[in-house]
Amino acid sequence: MKITKAIIPAAGLGTRVLPASKSVPKEMLNIVDKPAIQYLVEECARSGITDILIITNRGKGIIEDHFDYAFELEENLKKNPAKKDLYDAVHSVADLANIYYIRQKETKGLGHAILAAEAFVGDEPFAILYGDDIILNAPGEKPVLRQLIDAFEETGKCACGVKECTTEQVMKYCTLDVTPLSGNVYDVHKIVEKPREEEILSHFSILGRNVVTPDVFDLIRTTKPCGRTGEIYFSEALSTLAEQGKLVAVDFIGKRYDMGDKLGIMQANVEGALMHPEIGEAFRAYLKELAGDL
Ligand code: UTP
């Protein structure tokens, strides 16, 4: 079955990037001249996704405004032929995909947020993109989500995107027990969320992308809330899929930035600015000058 639906959970509190995320959702923090979540929607569109459900909560209404037409602004830009490119850039955002919204009424973790997508998903396999994980591909590379959809179609198993991480990152994210399947695709046997150092099974961690079937909803429903925080982790459902032999990991091609973390935001902006067609050259010269002073 063709995968045409994706969900983007974007209802977290973003406490690691406060106070920036107090009134601006962290998913709307910019990378040079576009909010982070626009990169996700563009990745979906380039991967064959036509329908996206964004899971929000109170105070995240500006996400809806961003993916809508902005009549007054667009009429103004339209009058000035010199601003045609800007008009196109603003107007086309609303046409990237059919976008739907639902609120997660309580912030009870990623697993709980994903449950809110059950009616939207129906009985089709679907993609999940974490709202603060931006993965950029060089021109000519397949978008990461397309890499995962291809693995899903080739193996008939659910797929998660992974990268080798530092020990410190693995302890913050999760660790996977894997064996090679073919190329950059691995069979996954077990996942441990936020492992202690002695529990690390490999340095592969899941970074922000999954393609799954709707049976994950029943698995999430049987997941016990985490004792310390009461959150429902999504990795528990993925771990059950792994134990059932239904999950592969794709060591994806692409550079990932954590927009939920101050350093990640700065890395995304510095590297994004260096690659930017309009300011790339000037920014490189500025960095060289700055490096001389450091
Ligand atoms: P994170 O754990 O990185 O987001 O979740 P957070 O809770 O906002 O992070 P802190 O507060 O800085 O530690 C990954 C993704 O899942 C979403 C977040 O918005 C983020 O995009 N999420 C998380 C939800 O939608 N609902 C939740 O209850 C938790």
PDB file of C-alpha atoms and ligand atoms in Angstrom:
ATOM      1  CA  MET A   1       0.000   0.000   0.000  1.00  0.00           C
ATOM      2  CA  LYS A   2       1.343   3.445  -0.963  1.00  0.00           C
ATOM      3  CA  ILE A   3       2.233   5.695   1.978  1.00  0.00           C
ATOM      4  CA  THR A   4       0.562   9.096   1.601  1.00  0.00           C
ATOM      5  CA  LYS A   5      -0.059  10.116   5.230  1.00  0.00           C
ATOM      6  CA  ALA A   6       2.339  11.555   7.798  1.00  0.00           C
ATOM      7  CA  ILE A   7       2.003  12.896  11.307  1.00  0.00           C
ATOM      8  CA  ILE A   8       4.181  15.521  12.967  1.00  0.00           C
ATOM      9  CA  PRO A   9       3.940  15.580  16.790  1.00  0.00           C
ATOM     10  CA  ALA A  10       4.632  19.188  17.777  1.00  0.00           C
ATOM     11  CA  ALA A  11       2.942  19.454  21.156  1.00  0.00           C
ATOM     12  CA  GLY A  12       5.982  19.270  23.454  1.00  0.00           C
ATOM     13  CA  LEU A  13       6.787  22.021  25.945  1.00  0.00           C
ATOM     14  CA  GLY A  14      10.243  22.721  24.529  1.00  0.00           C
ATOM     15  CA  THR A  15      11.717  23.300  27.980  1.00  0.00           C
ATOM     16  CA  ARG A  16      15.303  22.903  26.737  1.00  0.00           C
ATOM     17  CA  VAL A  17      15.015  26.030  24.627  1.00  0.00           C
ATOM     18  CA  LEU A  18      13.182  28.316  27.047  1.00  0.00           C
ATOM     19  CA  PRO A  19      12.647  31.230  27.109  1.00  0.00           C
ATOM     20  CA  ALA A  20      12.693  31.237  23.250  1.00  0.00           C
ATOM     21  CA  SER A  21       9.874  28.674  23.205  1.00  0.00           C
ATOM     22  CA  LYS A  22       7.696  30.471  25.767  1.00  0.00           C
ATOM     23  CA  SER A  23       5.359  31.997  23.172  1.00  0.00           C
ATOM     24  CA  VAL A  24       6.925  30.786  19.894  1.00  0.00           C
ATOM     25  CA  PRO A  25       6.678  26.999  19.504  1.00  0.00           C
ATOM     26  CA  LYS A  26      10.161  25.494  19.102  1.00  0.00           C
ATOM     27  CA  GLU A  27       8.927  23.942  15.841  1.00  0.00           C
ATOM     28  CA  MET A  28       8.534  27.534  14.538  1.00  0.00           C
ATOM     29  CA  LEU A  29      12.080  28.624  15.428  1.00  0.00           C
ATOM     30  CA  ASN A  30      13.805  29.500  12.194  1.00  0.00           C
ATOM     31  CA  ILE A  31      16.703  28.056  10.278  1.00  0.00           C
ATOM     32  CA  VAL A  32      17.943  31.131   8.390  1.00  0.00           C
ATOM     33  CA  ASP A  33      14.650  32.188   6.749  1.00  0.00           C
ATOM     34  CA  LYS A  34      12.192  29.309   7.222  1.00  0.00           C
ATOM     35  CA  PRO A  35      10.660  27.865  10.388  1.00  0.00           C
ATOM     36  CA  ALA A  36      11.897  24.379  11.278  1.00  0.00           C
ATOM     37  CA  ILE A  37       8.533  22.723  10.676  1.00  0.00           C
ATOM     38  CA  GLN A  38       8.466  23.959   7.045  1.00  0.00           C
ATOM     39  CA  TYR A  39      11.556  21.819   6.356  1.00  0.00           C
ATOM     40  CA  LEU A  40       9.589  18.785   7.631  1.00  0.00           C
ATOM     41  CA  VAL A  41       6.553  19.527   5.467  1.00  0.00           C
ATOM     42  CA  GLU A  42       8.814  20.025   2.421  1.00  0.00           C
ATOM     43  CA  GLU A  43      10.530  16.686   3.172  1.00  0.00           C
ATOM     44  CA  CYS A  44       7.089  15.015   3.303  1.00  0.00           C
ATOM     45  CA  ALA A  45       6.017  16.568  -0.014  1.00  0.00           C
ATOM     46  CA  ARG A  46       9.275  15.445  -1.700  1.00  0.00           C
ATOM     47  CA  SER A  47       8.719  11.907  -0.320  1.00  0.00           C
ATOM     48  CA  GLY A  48       5.239  11.427  -1.832  1.00  0.00           C
ATOM     49  CA  ILE A  49       3.160  12.402   1.232  1.00  0.00           C
ATOM     50  CA  THR A  50      -0.066  14.258   0.410  1.00  0.00           C
ATOM     51  CA  ASP A  51      -1.781  14.466   3.835  1.00  0.00           C
ATOM     52  CA  ILE A  52      -0.154  15.603   7.078  1.00  0.00           C
ATOM     53  CA  LEU A  53      -1.593  15.779  10.591  1.00  0.00           C
ATOM     54  CA  ILE A  54       0.244  18.183  12.894  1.00  0.00           C
ATOM     55  CA  ILE A  55      -0.325  17.467  16.592  1.00  0.00           C
ATOM     56  CA  THR A  56      -0.298  20.759  18.499  1.00  0.00           C
ATOM     57  CA  ASN A  57      -1.470  22.168  21.810  1.00  0.00           C
ATOM     58  CA  ARG A  58      -2.433  25.536  23.260  1.00  0.00           C
ATOM     59  CA  GLY A  59      -0.353  28.454  21.996  1.00  0.00           C
ATOM     60  CA  LYS A  60       0.739  26.794  18.760  1.00  0.00           C
ATOM     61  CA  GLY A  61      -1.821  28.482  16.472  1.00  0.00           C
ATOM     62  CA  ILE A  62       0.899  30.274  14.493  1.00  0.00           C
ATOM     63  CA  ILE A  63       1.790  26.896  12.949  1.00  0.00           C
ATOM     64  CA  GLU A  64      -1.671  26.920  11.296  1.00  0.00           C
ATOM     65  CA  ASP A  65      -1.202  30.510  10.115  1.00  0.00           C
ATOM     66  CA  HIS A  66       2.132  29.631   8.523  1.00  0.00           C
ATOM     67  CA  PHE A  67       0.629  26.904   6.320  1.00  0.00           C
ATOM     68  CA  ASP A  68      -2.338  29.061   5.238  1.00  0.00           C
ATOM     69  CA  TYR A  69      -2.585  31.778   2.547  1.00  0.00           C
ATOM     70  CA  ALA A  70      -1.784  35.239   3.964  1.00  0.00           C
ATOM     71  CA  PHE A  71      -4.160  37.344   1.855  1.00  0.00           C
ATOM     72  CA  GLU A  72      -3.129  40.861   2.880  1.00  0.00           C
ATOM     73  CA  LEU A  73       0.605  40.165   2.697  1.00  0.00           C
ATOM     74  CA  GLU A  74       0.324  38.289  -0.595  1.00  0.00           C
ATOM     75  CA  GLU A  75      -1.803  41.023  -2.247  1.00  0.00           C
ATOM     76  CA  ASN A  76       0.816  43.545  -1.217  1.00  0.00           C
ATOM     77  CA  LEU A  77       3.731  41.481  -2.588  1.00  0.00           C
ATOM     78  CA  LYS A  78       1.806  40.793  -5.805  1.00  0.00           C
ATOM     79  CA  LYS A  79       1.624  44.528  -6.644  1.00  0.00           C
ATOM     80  CA  ASN A  80       5.410  44.782  -6.811  1.00  0.00           C
ATOM     81  CA  PRO A  81       7.013  42.808  -9.696  1.00  0.00           C
ATOM     82  CA  ALA A  82      10.381  43.014  -7.907  1.00  0.00           C
ATOM     83  CA  LYS A  83       8.872  40.945  -5.095  1.00  0.00           C
ATOM     84  CA  LYS A  84       7.551  38.106  -7.269  1.00  0.00           C
ATOM     85  CA  ASP A  85      10.016  35.578  -5.804  1.00  0.00           C
ATOM     86  CA  LEU A  86       8.950  36.522  -2.287  1.00  0.00           C
ATOM     87  CA  TYR A  87       5.292  36.181  -3.255  1.00  0.00           C
ATOM     88  CA  ASP A  88       5.942  32.716  -4.692  1.00  0.00           C
ATOM     89  CA  ALA A  89       7.900  31.673  -1.582  1.00  0.00           C
ATOM     90  CA  VAL A  90       5.098  32.805   0.742  1.00  0.00           C
ATOM     91  CA  HIS A  91       2.160  31.556  -1.329  1.00  0.00           C
ATOM     92  CA  SER A  92       3.577  28.100  -2.138  1.00  0.00           C
ATOM     93  CA  VAL A  93       3.981  27.157   1.546  1.00  0.00           C
ATOM     94  CA  ALA A  94       0.207  26.703   1.784  1.00  0.00           C
ATOM     95  CA  ASP A  95       0.159  24.331  -1.192  1.00  0.00           C
ATOM     96  CA  LEU A  96       2.822  21.860  -0.038  1.00  0.00           C
ATOM     97  CA  ALA A  97       0.259  19.325   1.267  1.00  0.00           C
ATOM     98  CA  ASN A  98      -3.201  18.985   2.796  1.00  0.00           C
ATOM     99  CA  ILE A  99      -2.515  19.830   6.428  1.00  0.00           C
ATOM    100  CA  TYR A 100      -4.779  18.919   9.329  1.00  0.00           C
ATOM    101  CA  TYR A 101      -4.444  19.720  13.026  1.00  0.00           C
ATOM    102  CA  ILE A 102      -5.424  18.074  16.296  1.00  0.00           C
ATOM    103  CA  ARG A 103      -4.557  19.031  19.851  1.00  0.00           C
ATOM    104  CA  GLN A 104      -2.885  16.795  22.391  1.00  0.00           C
ATOM    105  CA  LYS A 105      -4.828  18.050  25.395  1.00  0.00           C
ATOM    106  CA  GLU A 106      -2.239  16.998  27.990  1.00  0.00           C
ATOM    107  CA  THR A 107       1.526  16.854  27.463  1.00  0.00           C
ATOM    108  CA  LYS A 108       1.974  13.193  28.322  1.00  0.00           C
ATOM    109  CA  GLY A 109       4.806  12.216  25.998  1.00  0.00           C
ATOM    110  CA  LEU A 110       5.404  11.296  22.382  1.00  0.00           C
ATOM    111  CA  GLY A 111       3.478   7.989  22.537  1.00  0.00           C
ATOM    112  CA  HIS A 112       0.434   9.791  23.943  1.00  0.00           C
ATOM    113  CA  ALA A 113       0.688  12.459  21.208  1.00  0.00           C
ATOM    114  CA  ILE A 114       0.786   9.810  18.468  1.00  0.00           C
ATOM    115  CA  LEU A 115      -2.415   8.217  19.824  1.00  0.00           C
ATOM    116  CA  ALA A 116      -4.248  11.439  18.875  1.00  0.00           C
ATOM    117  CA  ALA A 117      -3.602  10.564  15.194  1.00  0.00           C
ATOM    118  CA  GLU A 118      -5.506   7.261  15.194  1.00  0.00           C
ATOM    119  CA  ALA A 119      -8.665   8.456  13.413  1.00  0.00           C
ATOM    120  CA  PHE A 120      -6.621  10.382  10.808  1.00  0.00           C
ATOM    121  CA  VAL A 121      -4.473   7.347  10.018  1.00  0.00           C
ATOM    122  CA  GLY A 122      -7.274   4.766   9.673  1.00  0.00           C
ATOM    123  CA  ASP A 123      -5.928   1.425   8.467  1.00  0.00           C
ATOM    124  CA  GLU A 124      -3.011   2.704   6.361  1.00  0.00           C
ATOM    125  CA  PRO A 125       0.720   2.601   7.125  1.00  0.00           C
ATOM    126  CA  PHE A 126       1.992   6.103   7.882  1.00  0.00           C
ATOM    127  CA  ALA A 127       5.083   8.178   8.597  1.00  0.00           C
ATOM    128  CA  ILE A 128       6.025   9.956  11.831  1.00  0.00           C
ATOM    129  CA  LEU A 129       8.378  12.952  11.814  1.00  0.00           C
ATOM    130  CA  TYR A 130       9.324  14.398  15.227  1.00  0.00           C
ATOM    131  CA  GLY A 131       8.630  18.125  15.092  1.00  0.00           C
ATOM    132  CA  ASP A 132      12.050  19.211  16.316  1.00  0.00           C
ATOM    133  CA  ASP A 133      14.277  16.806  14.328  1.00  0.00           C
ATOM    134  CA  ILE A 134      15.354  18.458  11.088  1.00  0.00           C
ATOM    135  CA  ILE A 135      17.297  16.320   8.626  1.00  0.00           C
ATOM    136  CA  LEU A 136      18.767  18.030   5.587  1.00  0.00           C
ATOM    137  CA  ASN A 137      19.865  16.287   2.413  1.00  0.00           C
ATOM    138  CA  ALA A 138      22.303  17.555  -0.188  1.00  0.00           C
ATOM    139  CA  PRO A 139      20.811  18.282  -3.620  1.00  0.00           C
ATOM    140  CA  GLY A 140      20.340  15.009  -5.513  1.00  0.00           C
ATOM    141  CA  GLU A 141      20.051  12.874  -2.330  1.00  0.00           C
ATOM    142  CA  LYS A 142      16.766  11.146  -1.513  1.00  0.00           C
ATOM    143  CA  PRO A 143      14.941  12.821   1.384  1.00  0.00           C
ATOM    144  CA  VAL A 144      15.282  10.790   4.573  1.00  0.00           C
ATOM    145  CA  LEU A 145      11.592   9.981   4.740  1.00  0.00           C
ATOM    146  CA  ARG A 146      11.727   8.567   1.184  1.00  0.00           C
ATOM    147  CA  GLN A 147      14.702   6.398   2.263  1.00  0.00           C
ATOM    148  CA  LEU A 148      12.537   4.959   5.059  1.00  0.00           C
ATOM    149  CA  ILE A 149       9.470   4.450   2.853  1.00  0.00           C
ATOM    150  CA  ASP A 150      11.659   2.558   0.350  1.00  0.00           C
ATOM    151  CA  ALA A 151      12.957   0.299   3.172  1.00  0.00           C
ATOM    152  CA  PHE A 152       9.360  -0.298   4.346  1.00  0.00           C
ATOM    153  CA  GLU A 153       8.296  -1.260   0.810  1.00  0.00           C
ATOM    154  CA  GLU A 154      11.344  -3.485   0.218  1.00  0.00           C
ATOM    155  CA  THR A 155      11.295  -5.383   3.547  1.00  0.00           C
ATOM    156  CA  GLY A 156       7.562  -5.292   4.373  1.00  0.00           C
ATOM    157  CA  LYS A 157       8.581  -4.200   7.906  1.00  0.00           C
ATOM    158  CA  CYS A 158       8.165  -0.972   9.848  1.00  0.00           C
ATOM    159  CA  ALA A 159      11.219   1.277   9.587  1.00  0.00           C
ATOM    160  CA  CYS A 160      12.983   3.717  11.899  1.00  0.00           C
ATOM    161  CA  GLY A 161      15.722   6.185  10.958  1.00  0.00           C
ATOM    162  CA  VAL A 162      18.952   5.795  12.955  1.00  0.00           C
ATOM    163  CA  LYS A 163      22.441   7.278  13.188  1.00  0.00           C
ATOM    164  CA  GLU A 164      25.466   6.353  15.289  1.00  0.00           C
ATOM    165  CA  CYS A 165      25.581   8.786  18.213  1.00  0.00           C
ATOM    166  CA  THR A 166      27.997   9.580  21.025  1.00  0.00           C
ATOM    167  CA  THR A 167      27.617   7.683  24.333  1.00  0.00           C
ATOM    168  CA  GLU A 168      26.252  10.870  25.924  1.00  0.00           C
ATOM    169  CA  GLN A 169      23.566  11.213  23.195  1.00  0.00           C
ATOM    170  CA  VAL A 170      22.634   7.499  23.312  1.00  0.00           C
ATOM    171  CA  MET A 171      22.015   7.843  27.072  1.00  0.00           C
ATOM    172  CA  LYS A 172      19.654  10.778  26.343  1.00  0.00           C
ATOM    173  CA  TYR A 173      17.860   9.072  23.397  1.00  0.00           C
ATOM    174  CA  CYS A 174      17.824   5.256  23.091  1.00  0.00           C
ATOM    175  CA  THR A 175      19.951   2.254  22.113  1.00  0.00           C
ATOM    176  CA  LEU A 176      19.158  -0.519  19.590  1.00  0.00           C
ATOM    177  CA  ASP A 177      20.176  -4.176  19.358  1.00  0.00           C
ATOM    178  CA  VAL A 178      20.651  -4.741  15.596  1.00  0.00           C
ATOM    179  CA  THR A 179      22.031  -7.194  13.023  1.00  0.00           C
ATOM    180  CA  PRO A 180      22.859  -6.219   9.415  1.00  0.00           C
ATOM    181  CA  LEU A 181      20.183  -7.023   6.794  1.00  0.00           C
ATOM    182  CA  SER A 182      21.379  -5.372   3.577  1.00  0.00           C
ATOM    183  CA  GLY A 183      23.360  -2.221   2.813  1.00  0.00           C
ATOM    184  CA  ASN A 184      22.454   0.422   5.373  1.00  0.00           C
ATOM    185  CA  VAL A 185      19.372  -1.499   6.608  1.00  0.00           C
ATOM    186  CA  TYR A 186      19.450  -3.502   9.884  1.00  0.00           C
ATOM    187  CA  ASP A 187      17.034  -5.854  11.610  1.00  0.00           C
ATOM    188  CA  VAL A 188      16.156  -4.493  15.057  1.00  0.00           C
ATOM    189  CA  HIS A 189      15.674  -6.940  17.965  1.00  0.00           C
ATOM    190  CA  LYS A 190      15.324  -4.641  20.963  1.00  0.00           C
ATOM    191  CA  ILE A 191      15.251  -0.962  21.963  1.00  0.00           C
ATOM    192  CA  VAL A 192      16.080   0.518  25.378  1.00  0.00           C
ATOM    193  CA  GLU A 193      14.976   4.125  26.013  1.00  0.00           C
ATOM    194  CA  LYS A 194      17.437   6.395  27.861  1.00  0.00           C
ATOM    195  CA  PRO A 195      19.840   3.519  28.774  1.00  0.00           C
ATOM    196  CA  ARG A 196      22.425   3.648  31.554  1.00  0.00           C
ATOM    197  CA  GLU A 197      25.971   3.297  30.166  1.00  0.00           C
ATOM    198  CA  GLU A 198      26.123  -0.454  30.987  1.00  0.00           C
ATOM    199  CA  GLU A 199      22.800  -1.031  29.166  1.00  0.00           C
ATOM    200  CA  ILE A 200      24.016   0.326  25.787  1.00  0.00           C
ATOM    201  CA  LEU A 201      23.423  -2.295  23.061  1.00  0.00           C
ATOM    202  CA  SER A 202      24.843  -0.268  20.138  1.00  0.00           C
ATOM    203  CA  HIS A 203      25.512   3.393  19.452  1.00  0.00           C
ATOM    204  CA  PHE A 204      22.593   3.538  17.005  1.00  0.00           C
ATOM    205  CA  SER A 205      19.791   5.830  18.211  1.00  0.00           C
ATOM    206  CA  ILE A 206      16.470   6.634  16.563  1.00  0.00           C
ATOM    207  CA  LEU A 207      16.517  10.190  15.239  1.00  0.00           C
ATOM    208  CA  GLY A 208      13.156  11.616  14.378  1.00  0.00           C
ATOM    209  CA  ARG A 209      11.682   9.455  11.581  1.00  0.00           C
ATOM    210  CA  ASN A 210       9.563   6.277  11.541  1.00  0.00           C
ATOM    211  CA  VAL A 211       7.291   4.480   9.086  1.00  0.00           C
ATOM    212  CA  VAL A 212       4.829   2.248  10.915  1.00  0.00           C
ATOM    213  CA  THR A 213       1.570   0.337  10.575  1.00  0.00           C
ATOM    214  CA  PRO A 214      -1.575   1.170  12.592  1.00  0.00           C
ATOM    215  CA  ASP A 215      -0.989  -1.769  14.982  1.00  0.00           C
ATOM    216  CA  VAL A 216       1.328   0.622  16.889  1.00  0.00           C
ATOM    217  CA  PHE A 217      -1.767   2.259  18.401  1.00  0.00           C
ATOM    218  CA  ASP A 218      -2.671  -0.921  20.349  1.00  0.00           C
ATOM    219  CA  LEU A 219       0.969  -1.236  21.423  1.00  0.00           C
ATOM    220  CA  ILE A 220       1.013   2.369  22.687  1.00  0.00           C
ATOM    221  CA  ARG A 221      -2.238   1.765  24.592  1.00  0.00           C
ATOM    222  CA  THR A 222      -0.608  -1.108  26.496  1.00  0.00           C
ATOM    223  CA  THR A 223       2.535   0.925  27.309  1.00  0.00           C
ATOM    224  CA  LYS A 224       2.813   1.818  30.993  1.00  0.00           C
ATOM    225  CA  PRO A 225       3.537   5.495  31.729  1.00  0.00           C
ATOM    226  CA  CYS A 226       7.146   6.112  32.764  1.00  0.00           C
ATOM    227  CA  GLY A 227       7.328   6.066  36.579  1.00  0.00           C
ATOM    228  CA  ARG A 228       9.376   9.238  36.987  1.00  0.00           C
ATOM    229  CA  THR A 229       7.610  11.589  34.571  1.00  0.00           C
ATOM    230  CA  GLY A 230       4.329   9.790  33.791  1.00  0.00           C
ATOM    231  CA  GLU A 231       5.093  10.180  30.042  1.00  0.00           C
ATOM    232  CA  ILE A 232       4.166   7.477  27.547  1.00  0.00           C
ATOM    233  CA  TYR A 233       7.308   6.710  25.554  1.00  0.00           C
ATOM    234  CA  PHE A 234       6.851   5.755  21.912  1.00  0.00           C
ATOM    235  CA  SER A 235      10.046   3.691  21.882  1.00  0.00           C
ATOM    236  CA  GLU A 236       8.307   1.009  24.023  1.00  0.00           C
ATOM    237  CA  ALA A 237       5.849   0.337  21.167  1.00  0.00           C
ATOM    238  CA  LEU A 238       8.734   0.282  18.676  1.00  0.00           C
ATOM    239  CA  SER A 239      10.626  -2.111  20.950  1.00  0.00           C
ATOM    240  CA  THR A 240       7.655  -4.514  20.940  1.00  0.00           C
ATOM    241  CA  LEU A 241       7.579  -4.332  17.116  1.00  0.00           C
ATOM    242  CA  ALA A 242      11.314  -5.149  17.176  1.00  0.00           C
ATOM    243  CA  GLU A 243      10.817  -8.140  19.504  1.00  0.00           C
ATOM    244  CA  GLN A 244       8.106  -9.399  17.102  1.00  0.00           C
ATOM    245  CA  GLY A 245      10.625  -9.187  14.180  1.00  0.00           C
ATOM    246  CA  LYS A 246       8.643  -6.394  12.503  1.00  0.00           C
ATOM    247  CA  LEU A 247      11.131  -3.491  12.595  1.00  0.00           C
ATOM    248  CA  VAL A 248      14.161  -2.486  10.535  1.00  0.00           C
ATOM    249  CA  ALA A 249      16.530   0.425  11.131  1.00  0.00           C
ATOM    250  CA  VAL A 250      17.811   2.572   8.271  1.00  0.00           C
ATOM    251  CA  ASP A 251      21.209   4.215   8.842  1.00  0.00           C
ATOM    252  CA  PHE A 252      20.026   7.163   6.778  1.00  0.00           C
ATOM    253  CA  ILE A 253      21.942   9.560   4.558  1.00  0.00           C
ATOM    254  CA  GLY A 254      21.433  13.148   5.713  1.00  0.00           C
ATOM    255  CA  LYS A 255      22.518  15.618   8.375  1.00  0.00           C
ATOM    256  CA  ARG A 256      20.314  15.882  11.433  1.00  0.00           C
ATOM    257  CA  TYR A 257      19.831  18.928  13.654  1.00  0.00           C
ATOM    258  CA  ASP A 258      18.103  18.896  17.040  1.00  0.00           C
ATOM    259  CA  MET A 259      15.945  22.032  17.064  1.00  0.00           C
ATOM    260  CA  GLY A 260      14.908  21.228  20.641  1.00  0.00           C
ATOM    261  CA  ASP A 261      18.422  22.011  21.848  1.00  0.00           C
ATOM    262  CA  LYS A 262      20.281  25.359  21.924  1.00  0.00           C
ATOM    263  CA  LEU A 263      23.463  23.988  20.332  1.00  0.00           C
ATOM    264  CA  GLY A 264      21.433  22.138  17.660  1.00  0.00           C
ATOM    265  CA  ILE A 265      19.628  25.371  16.722  1.00  0.00           C
ATOM    266  CA  MET A 266      22.923  27.223  16.319  1.00  0.00           C
ATOM    267  CA  GLN A 267      24.465  24.384  14.247  1.00  0.00           C
ATOM    268  CA  ALA A 268      21.418  24.316  11.954  1.00  0.00           C
ATOM    269  CA  ASN A 269      21.574  28.079  11.464  1.00  0.00           C
ATOM    270  CA  VAL A 270      25.325  28.293  10.890  1.00  0.00           C
ATOM    271  CA  GLU A 271      25.389  25.383   8.411  1.00  0.00           C
ATOM    272  CA  GLY A 272      22.096  26.486   6.839  1.00  0.00           C
ATOM    273  CA  ALA A 273      23.485  30.015   6.340  1.00  0.00           C
ATOM    274  CA  LEU A 274      26.685  28.667   4.736  1.00  0.00           C
ATOM    275  CA  MET A 275      24.573  26.722   2.203  1.00  0.00           C
ATOM    276  CA  HIS A 276      22.105  29.563   1.573  1.00  0.00           C
ATOM    277  CA  PRO A 277      22.182  30.850  -2.041  1.00  0.00           C
ATOM    278  CA  GLU A 278      21.576  34.473  -1.037  1.00  0.00           C
ATOM    279  CA  ILE A 279      23.826  34.944   2.013  1.00  0.00           C
ATOM    280  CA  GLY A 280      26.153  31.884   1.911  1.00  0.00           C
ATOM    281  CA  GLU A 281      29.188  33.660   0.499  1.00  0.00           C
ATOM    282  CA  ALA A 282      28.919  36.736   2.727  1.00  0.00           C
ATOM    283  CA  PHE A 283      28.354  34.564   5.795  1.00  0.00           C
ATOM    284  CA  ARG A 284      31.435  32.442   5.010  1.00  0.00           C
ATOM    285  CA  ALA A 285      33.542  35.610   4.768  1.00  0.00           C
ATOM    286  CA  TYR A 286      32.071  36.818   8.078  1.00  0.00           C
ATOM    287  CA  LEU A 287      32.890  33.511   9.811  1.00  0.00           C
ATOM    288  CA  LYS A 288      36.481  33.613   8.518  1.00  0.00           C
ATOM    289  CA  GLU A 289      36.880  37.138   9.839  1.00  0.00           C
ATOM    290  CA  LEU A 290      35.356  36.114  13.155  1.00  0.00           C
ATOM    291  CA  ALA A 291      37.602  33.028  13.412  1.00  0.00           C
ATOM    292  CA  GLY A 292      40.624  35.319  13.144  1.00  0.00           C
ATOM    293  CA  ASP A 293      39.451  37.102  16.305  1.00  0.00           C
ATOM    294  CA  LEU A 294      38.761  33.918  18.316  1.00  0.00           C
TER     295      LEU A 294
HETATM  296  P1  UTP B   1      10.868  16.057  22.899  1.00  0.00           P
HETATM  297  O1  UTP B   1      10.924  15.251  24.129  1.00  0.00           O
HETATM  298  O2  UTP B   1      12.140  16.397  22.197  1.00  0.00           O
HETATM  299  O3  UTP B   1      10.087  17.424  23.110  1.00  0.00           O
HETATM  300  O4  UTP B   1       9.851  15.337  21.904  1.00  0.00           O
HETATM  301  P2  UTP B   1       9.790  18.271  24.428  1.00  0.00           P
HETATM  302  O5  UTP B   1       9.004  17.497  25.406  1.00  0.00           O
HETATM  303  O6  UTP B   1       9.187  19.538  23.897  1.00  0.00           O
HETATM  304  O7  UTP B   1      11.278  18.535  24.958  1.00  0.00           O
HETATM  305  P3  UTP B   1      11.826  19.295  26.240  1.00  0.00           P
HETATM  306  O8  UTP B   1      10.684  19.862  27.039  1.00  0.00           O
HETATM  307  O9  UTP B   1      12.720  20.398  25.718  1.00  0.00           O
HETATM  308  O10 UTP B   1      12.637  18.245  26.953  1.00  0.00           O
HETATM  309  C1  UTP B   1      10.060  15.098  20.507  1.00  0.00           C
HETATM  310  C2  UTP B   1       8.867  15.611  19.702  1.00  0.00           C
HETATM  311  O11 UTP B   1       7.649  15.125  20.238  1.00  0.00           O
HETATM  312  C3  UTP B   1       6.747  16.202  20.513  1.00  0.00           C
HETATM  313  C4  UTP B   1       7.626  17.446  20.645  1.00  0.00           C
HETATM  314  O12 UTP B   1       6.902  18.606  20.245  1.00  0.00           O
HETATM  315  C5  UTP B   1       8.790  17.147  19.724  1.00  0.00           C
HETATM  316  O13 UTP B   1       8.551  17.624  18.426  1.00  0.00           O
HETATM  317  N1  UTP B   1       5.987  15.899  21.750  1.00  0.00           N
HETATM  318  C6  UTP B   1       6.638  15.580  22.899  1.00  0.00           C
HETATM  319  C7  UTP B   1       4.613  15.964  21.705  1.00  0.00           C
HETATM  320  O14 UTP B   1       4.002  16.242  20.647  1.00  0.00           O
HETATM  321  N2  UTP B   1       3.909  15.705  22.859  1.00  0.00           N
HETATM  322  C8  UTP B   1       4.526  15.394  24.031  1.00  0.00           C
HETATM  323  O15 UTP B   1       3.823  15.175  25.046  1.00  0.00           O
HETATM  324  C9  UTP B   1       5.927  15.330  24.049  1.00  0.00           C
END
